[in-house]
Amino acid sequence: MKRLLFMLLCGWLAGGANAQQRPNVIIIYADDVGYGDLSCYGATQVQTPHLDALAKSGIRFTNGHTTSATCTPSRYALLTGRYPWRKKGTGVLPGNAAMIIPPGSPTLASLMQQAGYQTALVGKWHLGLGDGSPINWNTDIRPGPNEVGFHYAFFFPATADRVPTVFVENRKIIGADANDPIEVNYQEKIGNEPTGKENPELLKMPASHGHNNTIVNGIGRIGWMKGGTRARWTDEEIAYAFTDKAIEFMENNRKKPFFLCFNLSDIHVPRMPATAFKGKSSMGYRGDAILQMDWSVGKIMDKLRQLGLEKNTIVIFSSDNGPVLDDGYADGAVTQQNGHQPAGPFRGGKYSAFEGGTRVPWIISWPATIKGGGTSDALISQVDLYASFAELTGQKMAPGAAPDSHDVLPAMLGKKAEGRSWVVLQGGSLSLVQGDWKYISPSKGVKLMKEVNIESGNDEAPQLYNLRSDKGERQNVAAQHPGKVKAMAAELERLKEADQTR
């Protein structure tokens, strides 16, 4: 049955001499982009024409989620099909953390390899490197993306605000110099490099909180590094480097089916877009970074058209978590917000248990199969990509693989209006969404994270919201529905204790 479905979905395109039976797949995974950050999702202070065009050619989802309100756990879930809260050590990782996906374990990338795809990871990684022993940055770095299903990888290890600020191609740092070895430390200062704390006069972007360790490119980072002077990137080149490498991979594999994870970094701090985009929005560097991100999407789509692959390529755009304005740098994101609402109509944002933490833009285009211009309110989660692509490629999932991934392919392709009936969300405390209802489990902690000015969703009392009538989660109706609270709390505990939920 699966093989028949695969043949029906991925059949030859009529009339094309260069037609390819299996669709290419590109996942464009943005960083810290909120539901309200794109003009096709209601933004008015900034325009994203290339993403708007992508939405017009496919389906724009209004109820698409990450699993988590921060980056590392969301990325872990997307690749493994496993809820990240099932595994210790899946919080936001430092730049010298060990890899949290065991080499050889089933991932979305290895699944696509088995289906005959050439696979690549270009962009942000942030899932750790190495086996737990101190990383030697001056030799082959392994395990890494290549050991979990990617034929090719061009990436930086963690985030742009964490050291080491270097590009890695497969297992080697670009521009490494044996006479200037790299060292990284997150516990104490090493070397004599200037730091944001000691030398603020050297900063071209001041920190608002944290981010006062080693200065690279005039910006203080988290953590200390020494050496690798020639290998260090400048923030203004990152978007160009990642986009060029993604396009190069597409060009090199145009005659084979390919799977590309294109992990953008633009909106994550430090927001230091290329000079061509500086001042192009009315919203400071964060707005400029949104324009730069949209440009990258446009370049990818231009290349698909040039190669004649646009019709038979699945392009998915989404984000790893919701938005944050002040995430550690005084970059104008707050002072030049100009009425922009990065989370759209939703409460909270990055780090939060409220919808703004995990409900993000989600666009799917596949012109050969999906009728364009649609909008869907089907409930879907990034944890479901594994099972959905297993169905698409006609593969049987191995026992224990992707234990929390559900097949939502019909919803993704616009064949069904419904997706999941429930999903577990992580934003500090865990939440359960069932249909219109959302239950947030009780938790201690501050209700307002003052440094980032985002409501956490923490409350020592249970919270219950009806998302259909109260999408902004303003009316906690737990007291009016004690039976519903009791049932959803029990179901959440059952799901937590279960080995798998699919």
Coordinates of C-alpha atoms in Angstrom, one line a residue:
M1 CA 0.0 0.0 0.0
K2 CA 2.8 2.4 0.9
R3 CA 4.7 1.6 -2.3
L4 CA 1.5 2.3 -4.3
L5 CA 1.0 5.6 -2.5
F6 CA 4.6 6.6 -3.2
M7 CA 4.2 5.9 -6.9
L8 CA 0.9 7.9 -7.0
L9 CA 2.3 10.9 -5.2
C10 CA 5.7 11.0 -6.9
G11 CA 4.8 9.9 -10.4
W12 CA 6.5 11.2 -13.5
L13 CA 5.6 14.8 -14.3
A14 CA 3.9 15.0 -17.7
G15 CA 5.9 16.3 -20.6
G16 CA 9.2 16.9 -18.9
A17 CA 12.3 15.3 -20.5
N18 CA 14.1 16.0 -17.3
A19 CA 11.3 14.9 -15.1
Q20 CA 12.4 13.1 -11.9
Q21 CA 10.2 10.5 -10.3
R22 CA 11.1 11.2 -6.6
P23 CA 10.5 14.8 -5.4
N24 CA 13.5 16.7 -4.0
V25 CA 12.9 17.9 -0.5
I26 CA 14.2 21.2 1.0
I27 CA 13.5 22.0 4.7
I28 CA 14.2 25.7 5.3
Y29 CA 14.5 25.9 9.0
A30 CA 14.6 29.5 10.3
D31 CA 15.7 30.5 13.8
D32 CA 13.6 32.6 16.3
V33 CA 11.0 33.5 13.6
G34 CA 7.6 34.2 15.1
Y35 CA 4.1 33.5 13.7
G36 CA 3.7 37.3 13.0
D37 CA 7.1 37.9 11.4
L38 CA 6.1 37.2 7.8
S39 CA 3.7 39.4 5.7
C40 CA 1.8 36.3 4.6
Y41 CA 1.0 35.8 8.3
G42 CA -0.1 39.3 8.9
A43 CA 3.0 41.4 9.4
T44 CA 2.6 44.9 8.1
Q45 CA 5.8 46.7 9.2
V46 CA 8.0 44.3 7.1
Q47 CA 7.4 42.6 3.8
T48 CA 8.6 39.1 2.9
P49 CA 7.7 38.7 -0.8
H50 CA 9.6 35.5 -1.5
L51 CA 8.0 33.7 1.4
D52 CA 4.6 35.1 0.5
A53 CA 5.1 33.7 -3.0
L54 CA 6.1 30.3 -1.5
A55 CA 2.9 30.3 0.5
K56 CA 0.9 31.3 -2.5
S57 CA 2.3 28.3 -4.4
G58 CA 1.4 25.9 -1.6
I59 CA -0.3 25.7 1.8
R60 CA 0.1 28.1 4.7
F61 CA -0.6 26.4 8.0
T62 CA -2.1 28.3 10.9
N63 CA -1.6 25.6 13.6
G64 CA 1.9 24.3 12.9
H65 CA 4.2 23.8 15.9
T66 CA 7.7 23.1 16.9
T67 CA 7.9 20.6 19.8
S68 CA 9.7 23.2 22.0
A69 CA 10.1 26.9 22.6
T70 CA 13.9 26.7 22.3
C71 CA 16.2 25.7 19.5
T72 CA 18.2 22.6 20.5
P73 CA 15.2 20.5 21.6
S74 CA 13.2 21.4 18.5
R75 CA 16.0 20.5 16.2
Y76 CA 16.5 17.2 18.0
A77 CA 12.8 16.3 17.6
L78 CA 12.7 17.3 13.9
L79 CA 15.6 14.9 13.1
T80 CA 14.8 12.0 15.5
G81 CA 11.0 12.0 15.7
R82 CA 11.3 11.8 19.4
Y83 CA 10.1 14.3 22.0
P84 CA 13.2 15.9 23.4
W85 CA 12.0 15.9 27.0
R86 CA 12.4 12.1 26.9
K87 CA 16.2 12.5 26.8
K88 CA 18.5 14.3 29.3
G89 CA 20.8 16.9 28.0
T90 CA 18.6 18.2 25.2
G91 CA 18.4 21.8 26.5
V92 CA 20.1 24.7 24.8
L93 CA 23.7 23.5 24.3
P94 CA 27.0 25.3 24.7
G95 CA 29.3 25.4 21.6
N96 CA 31.5 22.6 22.9
A97 CA 28.8 20.2 23.9
A98 CA 28.9 16.5 22.9
M99 CA 26.5 15.4 20.2
I100 CA 23.2 14.4 21.6
I101 CA 22.1 12.1 18.7
P102 CA 24.0 8.9 18.9
P103 CA 25.9 8.1 15.7
G104 CA 24.0 5.6 13.5
S105 CA 20.7 6.1 15.2
P106 CA 17.7 6.6 12.8
T107 CA 17.1 10.2 11.8
L108 CA 15.1 12.0 9.1
A109 CA 18.4 12.3 7.1
S110 CA 19.3 8.6 7.3
L111 CA 15.7 7.8 6.4
M112 CA 16.1 9.8 3.2
Q113 CA 19.5 8.3 2.5
Q114 CA 17.8 4.9 2.6
A115 CA 15.3 6.1 0.1
G116 CA 18.1 6.9 -2.3
Y117 CA 18.4 10.6 -1.6
Q118 CA 21.6 12.7 -1.5
T119 CA 21.4 14.5 1.8
A120 CA 22.9 17.7 3.1
L121 CA 22.9 19.9 6.2
V122 CA 23.7 23.6 5.5
G123 CA 23.5 26.2 8.3
K124 CA 23.1 26.1 12.0
W125 CA 23.6 22.7 13.7
H126 CA 23.4 23.1 17.5
L127 CA 23.1 19.4 18.4
G128 CA 26.6 19.0 19.7
L129 CA 29.8 17.5 18.3
G130 CA 32.1 14.7 19.4
D131 CA 31.7 11.8 21.8
G132 CA 31.9 13.7 25.1
S133 CA 35.7 13.9 25.4
P134 CA 37.2 17.4 25.0
I135 CA 36.8 18.4 21.3
N136 CA 40.0 18.9 19.4
W137 CA 39.0 21.7 17.0
N138 CA 42.3 21.3 15.1
T139 CA 41.7 17.9 13.6
D140 CA 38.7 15.9 12.2
I141 CA 35.7 16.6 14.4
R142 CA 33.5 13.6 14.8
P143 CA 30.9 12.4 15.4
G144 CA 28.8 15.2 13.8
P145 CA 26.1 15.6 11.1
N146 CA 27.9 13.1 8.7
E147 CA 27.4 10.3 11.3
V148 CA 23.7 10.8 11.5
G149 CA 22.6 10.7 7.9
F150 CA 24.1 13.7 6.1
H151 CA 26.3 13.0 3.1
Y152 CA 27.4 16.6 3.1
A153 CA 27.5 19.2 5.9
F154 CA 28.5 22.9 6.0
F155 CA 27.6 24.5 9.4
F156 CA 28.6 26.3 12.5
P157 CA 28.6 24.3 15.7
A158 CA 26.1 26.1 17.9
T159 CA 24.6 29.6 17.6
A160 CA 26.1 32.8 16.2
D161 CA 26.4 34.2 19.7
R162 CA 28.4 31.2 21.0
V163 CA 32.0 30.3 20.3
P164 CA 33.6 28.9 18.3
T165 CA 32.7 31.3 15.5
V166 CA 33.9 29.1 12.7
F167 CA 32.5 27.2 9.7
V168 CA 32.8 23.4 9.6
E169 CA 32.7 21.6 6.3
N170 CA 32.0 17.9 7.0
R171 CA 34.5 17.3 9.7
K172 CA 37.0 20.1 9.2
I173 CA 37.1 23.7 10.2
I174 CA 37.4 26.0 7.1
G175 CA 40.5 28.1 7.3
A176 CA 42.1 26.2 10.2
D177 CA 45.8 26.9 10.8
A178 CA 48.0 24.4 12.6
N179 CA 50.2 27.3 13.8
D180 CA 47.2 29.0 15.4
P181 CA 45.2 26.2 17.1
I182 CA 41.7 26.8 18.4
E183 CA 40.7 26.4 22.0
V184 CA 37.3 26.8 23.5
N185 CA 36.2 27.1 27.1
Y186 CA 32.8 27.8 28.7
Q187 CA 33.9 27.8 32.3
E188 CA 36.8 30.3 32.4
K189 CA 38.6 32.8 30.3
I190 CA 41.4 31.5 28.2
G191 CA 44.0 33.5 26.2
N192 CA 44.4 37.2 26.1
E193 CA 41.7 38.1 23.6
P194 CA 39.6 41.2 24.3
T195 CA 36.2 40.5 26.0
G196 CA 33.0 42.5 26.0
K197 CA 33.2 42.8 29.8
E198 CA 36.8 44.1 29.9
N199 CA 36.9 46.0 26.6
P200 CA 33.4 47.5 25.8
E201 CA 35.0 50.2 23.8
L202 CA 35.8 47.6 21.1
L203 CA 32.2 46.6 20.6
K204 CA 30.2 47.6 17.5
M205 CA 27.1 46.0 19.0
P206 CA 26.7 46.4 22.8
A207 CA 25.3 43.6 24.9
S208 CA 22.1 44.2 26.9
H209 CA 22.6 41.1 29.1
G210 CA 25.2 38.4 29.0
H211 CA 27.3 38.1 25.8
N212 CA 30.3 39.7 27.3
N213 CA 33.0 37.1 26.7
T214 CA 35.4 36.9 23.7
I215 CA 34.9 39.6 21.1
V216 CA 34.7 38.4 17.5
N217 CA 33.9 40.8 14.7
G218 CA 33.3 43.6 17.2
I219 CA 30.6 41.5 19.0
G220 CA 30.9 39.9 22.5
R221 CA 30.0 36.2 22.5
I222 CA 29.0 33.5 25.0
G223 CA 32.1 31.6 26.0
W224 CA 35.8 32.1 25.4
M225 CA 38.0 31.1 22.5
K226 CA 41.6 31.7 21.4
G227 CA 43.3 30.9 18.2
G228 CA 41.8 30.2 14.8
T229 CA 42.2 33.9 13.8
R230 CA 42.1 33.1 10.1
A231 CA 39.1 30.8 10.5
R232 CA 36.7 33.1 12.2
W233 CA 33.7 34.3 10.2
T234 CA 32.2 37.8 10.1
D235 CA 28.5 37.9 10.9
E236 CA 27.8 39.9 7.7
E237 CA 28.9 36.9 5.5
I238 CA 26.9 34.1 7.2
A239 CA 23.8 34.4 5.0
Y240 CA 25.8 34.5 1.8
A241 CA 28.0 31.6 2.8
F242 CA 25.1 29.4 3.8
T243 CA 23.0 30.3 0.7
D244 CA 25.9 29.7 -1.7
K245 CA 26.7 26.3 -0.2
A246 CA 23.0 25.3 -0.4
I247 CA 22.8 26.3 -4.0
E248 CA 26.1 24.5 -4.8
F249 CA 24.6 21.3 -3.3
M250 CA 21.5 21.7 -5.4
E251 CA 23.5 22.3 -8.5
N252 CA 25.8 19.3 -7.9
N253 CA 22.8 17.0 -7.3
R254 CA 20.3 18.3 -9.8
K255 CA 20.1 14.9 -11.6
K256 CA 19.5 13.0 -8.4
P257 CA 16.8 13.3 -5.8
F258 CA 18.2 15.4 -2.9
F259 CA 17.2 16.2 0.6
L260 CA 18.5 19.5 2.0
C261 CA 18.1 20.9 5.5
F262 CA 18.8 24.6 5.1
N263 CA 19.1 26.0 8.6
L264 CA 19.1 29.7 8.6
S265 CA 20.5 31.9 11.4
D266 CA 19.5 35.4 10.4
I267 CA 17.0 36.3 13.1
H268 CA 18.9 34.8 16.0
V269 CA 21.2 37.1 17.9
P270 CA 23.6 38.7 17.2
R271 CA 21.6 40.3 14.4
M272 CA 24.2 41.7 12.1
P273 CA 22.9 41.3 8.6
A274 CA 25.0 41.8 5.5
T275 CA 25.7 45.5 4.7
A276 CA 23.3 45.3 1.7
F277 CA 20.4 44.8 4.1
K278 CA 21.3 47.2 6.9
G279 CA 18.8 50.0 7.3
K280 CA 16.5 48.5 4.6
S281 CA 13.6 47.9 7.1
S282 CA 12.0 50.3 9.6
M283 CA 12.6 47.9 12.4
G284 CA 16.3 48.0 13.1
Y285 CA 18.6 45.0 12.6
R286 CA 15.9 42.5 13.4
G287 CA 13.8 43.8 10.6
D288 CA 16.8 43.9 8.3
A289 CA 17.5 40.3 9.2
I290 CA 14.0 39.3 8.2
L291 CA 14.5 40.9 4.8
Q292 CA 17.9 39.0 4.5
M293 CA 16.2 35.7 5.4
D294 CA 13.5 36.3 2.7
W295 CA 16.3 37.0 0.2
S296 CA 17.9 33.7 1.0
V297 CA 14.6 31.9 0.4
G298 CA 14.2 33.8 -2.9
K299 CA 17.7 32.6 -4.1
I300 CA 16.8 29.0 -3.3
M301 CA 13.6 29.3 -5.3
D302 CA 15.4 31.0 -8.2
K303 CA 17.9 28.1 -8.4
L304 CA 15.1 25.6 -8.4
R305 CA 13.4 27.4 -11.3
Q306 CA 16.8 27.7 -13.1
L307 CA 17.4 23.9 -12.7
G308 CA 13.8 23.1 -13.8
L309 CA 13.1 21.4 -10.5
E310 CA 10.6 23.8 -9.0
K311 CA 7.5 21.7 -9.7
N312 CA 8.8 18.5 -8.3
T313 CA 10.5 19.8 -5.2
I314 CA 8.8 19.9 -1.8
V315 CA 9.8 23.0 0.1
I316 CA 9.0 23.4 3.7
F317 CA 9.5 26.6 5.6
S318 CA 9.3 26.8 9.4
S319 CA 11.1 28.0 12.5
D320 CA 12.6 26.3 15.5
N321 CA 10.7 28.3 18.1
G322 CA 8.9 31.5 18.6
P323 CA 10.3 35.1 18.6
V324 CA 12.3 37.2 21.1
L325 CA 13.2 40.8 20.7
D326 CA 15.9 41.5 23.3
D327 CA 17.9 38.3 23.5
G328 CA 21.1 39.8 24.8
Y329 CA 22.1 42.7 22.5
A330 CA 21.1 46.3 22.2
D331 CA 20.3 46.1 18.5
G332 CA 17.1 48.2 18.1
A333 CA 14.7 45.2 18.1
V334 CA 12.8 46.8 21.0
T335 CA 13.3 50.5 20.4
Q336 CA 12.4 50.1 16.7
Q337 CA 9.6 47.6 17.0
N338 CA 7.2 50.2 15.5
G339 CA 4.1 48.3 16.4
H340 CA 5.3 45.0 14.9
Q341 CA 3.9 41.9 16.7
P342 CA 6.4 39.1 16.1
A343 CA 4.2 36.4 17.7
G344 CA 1.1 37.7 15.9
P345 CA -2.1 37.2 18.0
F346 CA -0.5 34.7 20.4
R347 CA 0.8 35.2 23.9
G348 CA 4.4 34.6 24.9
G349 CA 7.3 33.8 22.6
K350 CA 10.7 32.0 22.7
Y351 CA 11.2 30.1 26.0
S352 CA 7.4 30.3 26.8
A353 CA 4.7 27.7 27.4
F354 CA 2.2 29.9 25.7
E355 CA 1.4 29.5 22.0
G356 CA 3.9 32.2 20.9
G357 CA 6.6 29.8 22.0
T358 CA 5.8 26.9 19.6
R359 CA 3.2 28.1 17.1
V360 CA 5.3 29.2 14.2
P361 CA 5.1 29.9 10.5
W362 CA 4.7 26.6 8.5
I363 CA 4.5 26.7 4.7
I364 CA 4.6 23.7 2.3
S365 CA 5.0 23.9 -1.4
W366 CA 5.0 21.1 -4.0
P367 CA 3.5 22.5 -7.2
A368 CA 3.3 19.1 -8.9
T369 CA 1.0 17.8 -6.2
I370 CA -0.3 20.6 -3.9
K371 CA -2.8 23.1 -5.2
G372 CA -1.5 26.5 -4.4
G373 CA -3.0 29.3 -2.4
G374 CA -4.5 27.2 0.4
T375 CA -4.6 27.8 4.2
S376 CA -5.0 24.9 6.7
D377 CA -5.7 25.0 10.4
A378 CA -4.7 21.3 10.8
L379 CA -2.7 20.6 13.9
I380 CA 0.8 19.5 12.8
S381 CA 4.1 19.2 14.6
Q382 CA 7.7 19.1 13.4
V383 CA 8.2 15.8 15.3
D384 CA 5.9 14.3 12.6
L385 CA 8.2 14.9 9.6
Y386 CA 10.0 11.5 10.1
A387 CA 6.8 9.4 9.9
S388 CA 5.3 11.5 7.1
F389 CA 8.4 11.2 4.9
A390 CA 8.6 7.5 5.7
E391 CA 5.1 7.2 4.2
L392 CA 6.0 9.5 1.3
T393 CA 9.0 7.3 0.4
G394 CA 7.3 4.0 1.0
Q395 CA 9.5 2.9 3.9
K396 CA 8.5 0.9 6.9
M397 CA 9.6 2.5 10.2
A398 CA 11.8 0.3 12.3
P399 CA 10.6 -0.6 15.8
G400 CA 11.7 2.0 18.2
A401 CA 12.5 4.6 15.5
A402 CA 10.9 8.0 15.8
P403 CA 8.7 6.9 18.7
D404 CA 6.6 10.1 18.8
S405 CA 6.3 10.8 15.1
H406 CA 2.9 10.5 13.5
D407 CA 2.0 10.3 9.8
V408 CA 0.3 13.6 8.9
L409 CA 1.2 13.4 5.2
P410 CA -2.4 13.8 4.0
A411 CA -2.7 17.1 6.0
M412 CA 0.7 18.3 4.8
L413 CA -0.3 17.7 1.2
G414 CA -3.8 19.3 1.6
K415 CA -5.6 16.0 1.1
K416 CA -7.2 16.2 4.6
A417 CA -8.3 19.1 6.7
E418 CA -7.3 17.4 9.9
G419 CA -3.8 16.6 11.2
R420 CA -3.1 15.4 14.7
S421 CA -5.8 15.3 17.3
W422 CA -3.4 16.1 20.1
V423 CA 0.2 17.2 20.7
V424 CA 2.6 17.7 23.6
L425 CA 4.4 21.0 23.7
Q426 CA 7.5 22.0 25.7
G427 CA 8.1 25.5 26.9
G428 CA 9.6 25.1 30.4
S429 CA 6.6 23.2 31.6
L430 CA 4.8 20.7 29.4
S431 CA 1.5 21.3 27.8
L432 CA -1.1 19.1 26.1
V433 CA -3.2 20.3 23.2
Q434 CA -6.3 18.2 22.5
G435 CA -8.5 19.7 19.8
D436 CA -9.5 23.2 20.9
W437 CA -8.2 22.7 24.5
K438 CA -4.8 23.4 25.9
Y439 CA -3.7 22.3 29.3
I440 CA -0.4 23.7 30.8
S441 CA 0.9 21.7 33.7
P442 CA 1.6 23.5 37.0
S443 CA 5.2 24.8 37.4
K444 CA 7.2 27.0 39.7
G445 CA 9.3 29.9 38.4
V446 CA 8.9 33.5 37.4
K447 CA 5.8 34.5 35.3
L448 CA 7.7 37.2 33.5
M449 CA 11.2 36.6 32.2
K450 CA 12.4 40.2 32.7
E451 CA 15.6 40.1 30.6
V452 CA 13.7 39.1 27.5
N453 CA 10.3 40.5 28.5
I454 CA 8.4 37.4 27.7
E455 CA 5.7 35.7 29.8
S456 CA 6.9 32.2 30.7
G457 CA 3.6 30.4 31.2
N458 CA 4.7 29.3 34.6
D459 CA 2.0 29.0 37.2
E460 CA 1.7 26.8 40.3
A461 CA -2.0 26.3 39.4
P462 CA -3.1 24.3 36.4
Q463 CA -4.1 26.3 33.3
L464 CA -6.7 25.5 30.7
Y465 CA -7.5 27.5 27.6
N466 CA -9.9 27.1 24.8
L467 CA -7.8 28.0 21.8
R468 CA -10.7 28.3 19.4
S469 CA -12.4 31.1 21.4
D470 CA -9.3 32.4 23.2
K471 CA -6.3 32.0 20.9
G472 CA -4.4 34.6 23.0
E473 CA -4.7 32.4 26.1
R474 CA -6.1 35.2 28.2
Q475 CA -8.9 33.4 30.1
N476 CA -7.7 30.5 32.3
V477 CA -10.9 28.4 32.6
A478 CA -9.4 25.5 34.7
A479 CA -11.7 26.3 37.6
Q480 CA -14.8 26.0 35.4
H481 CA -13.8 22.7 33.9
P482 CA -12.2 20.6 36.7
G483 CA -13.1 17.3 35.0
K484 CA -11.3 18.4 31.8
V485 CA -8.3 19.5 33.7
K486 CA -8.1 16.2 35.6
A487 CA -8.5 14.1 32.4
M488 CA -5.9 16.1 30.4
A489 CA -3.4 16.0 33.3
A490 CA -3.8 12.3 33.5
E491 CA -3.4 11.9 29.8
L492 CA -0.2 14.0 29.8
E493 CA 1.3 11.8 32.5
R494 CA 0.4 8.7 30.5
L495 CA 2.1 10.1 27.4
K496 CA 5.2 11.1 29.4
E497 CA 5.5 7.6 30.9
A498 CA 4.9 5.8 27.6
D499 CA 7.9 4.5 25.6
Q500 CA 6.4 5.8 22.4
T501 CA 3.2 7.6 21.3
R502 CA 2.9 6.5 17.7

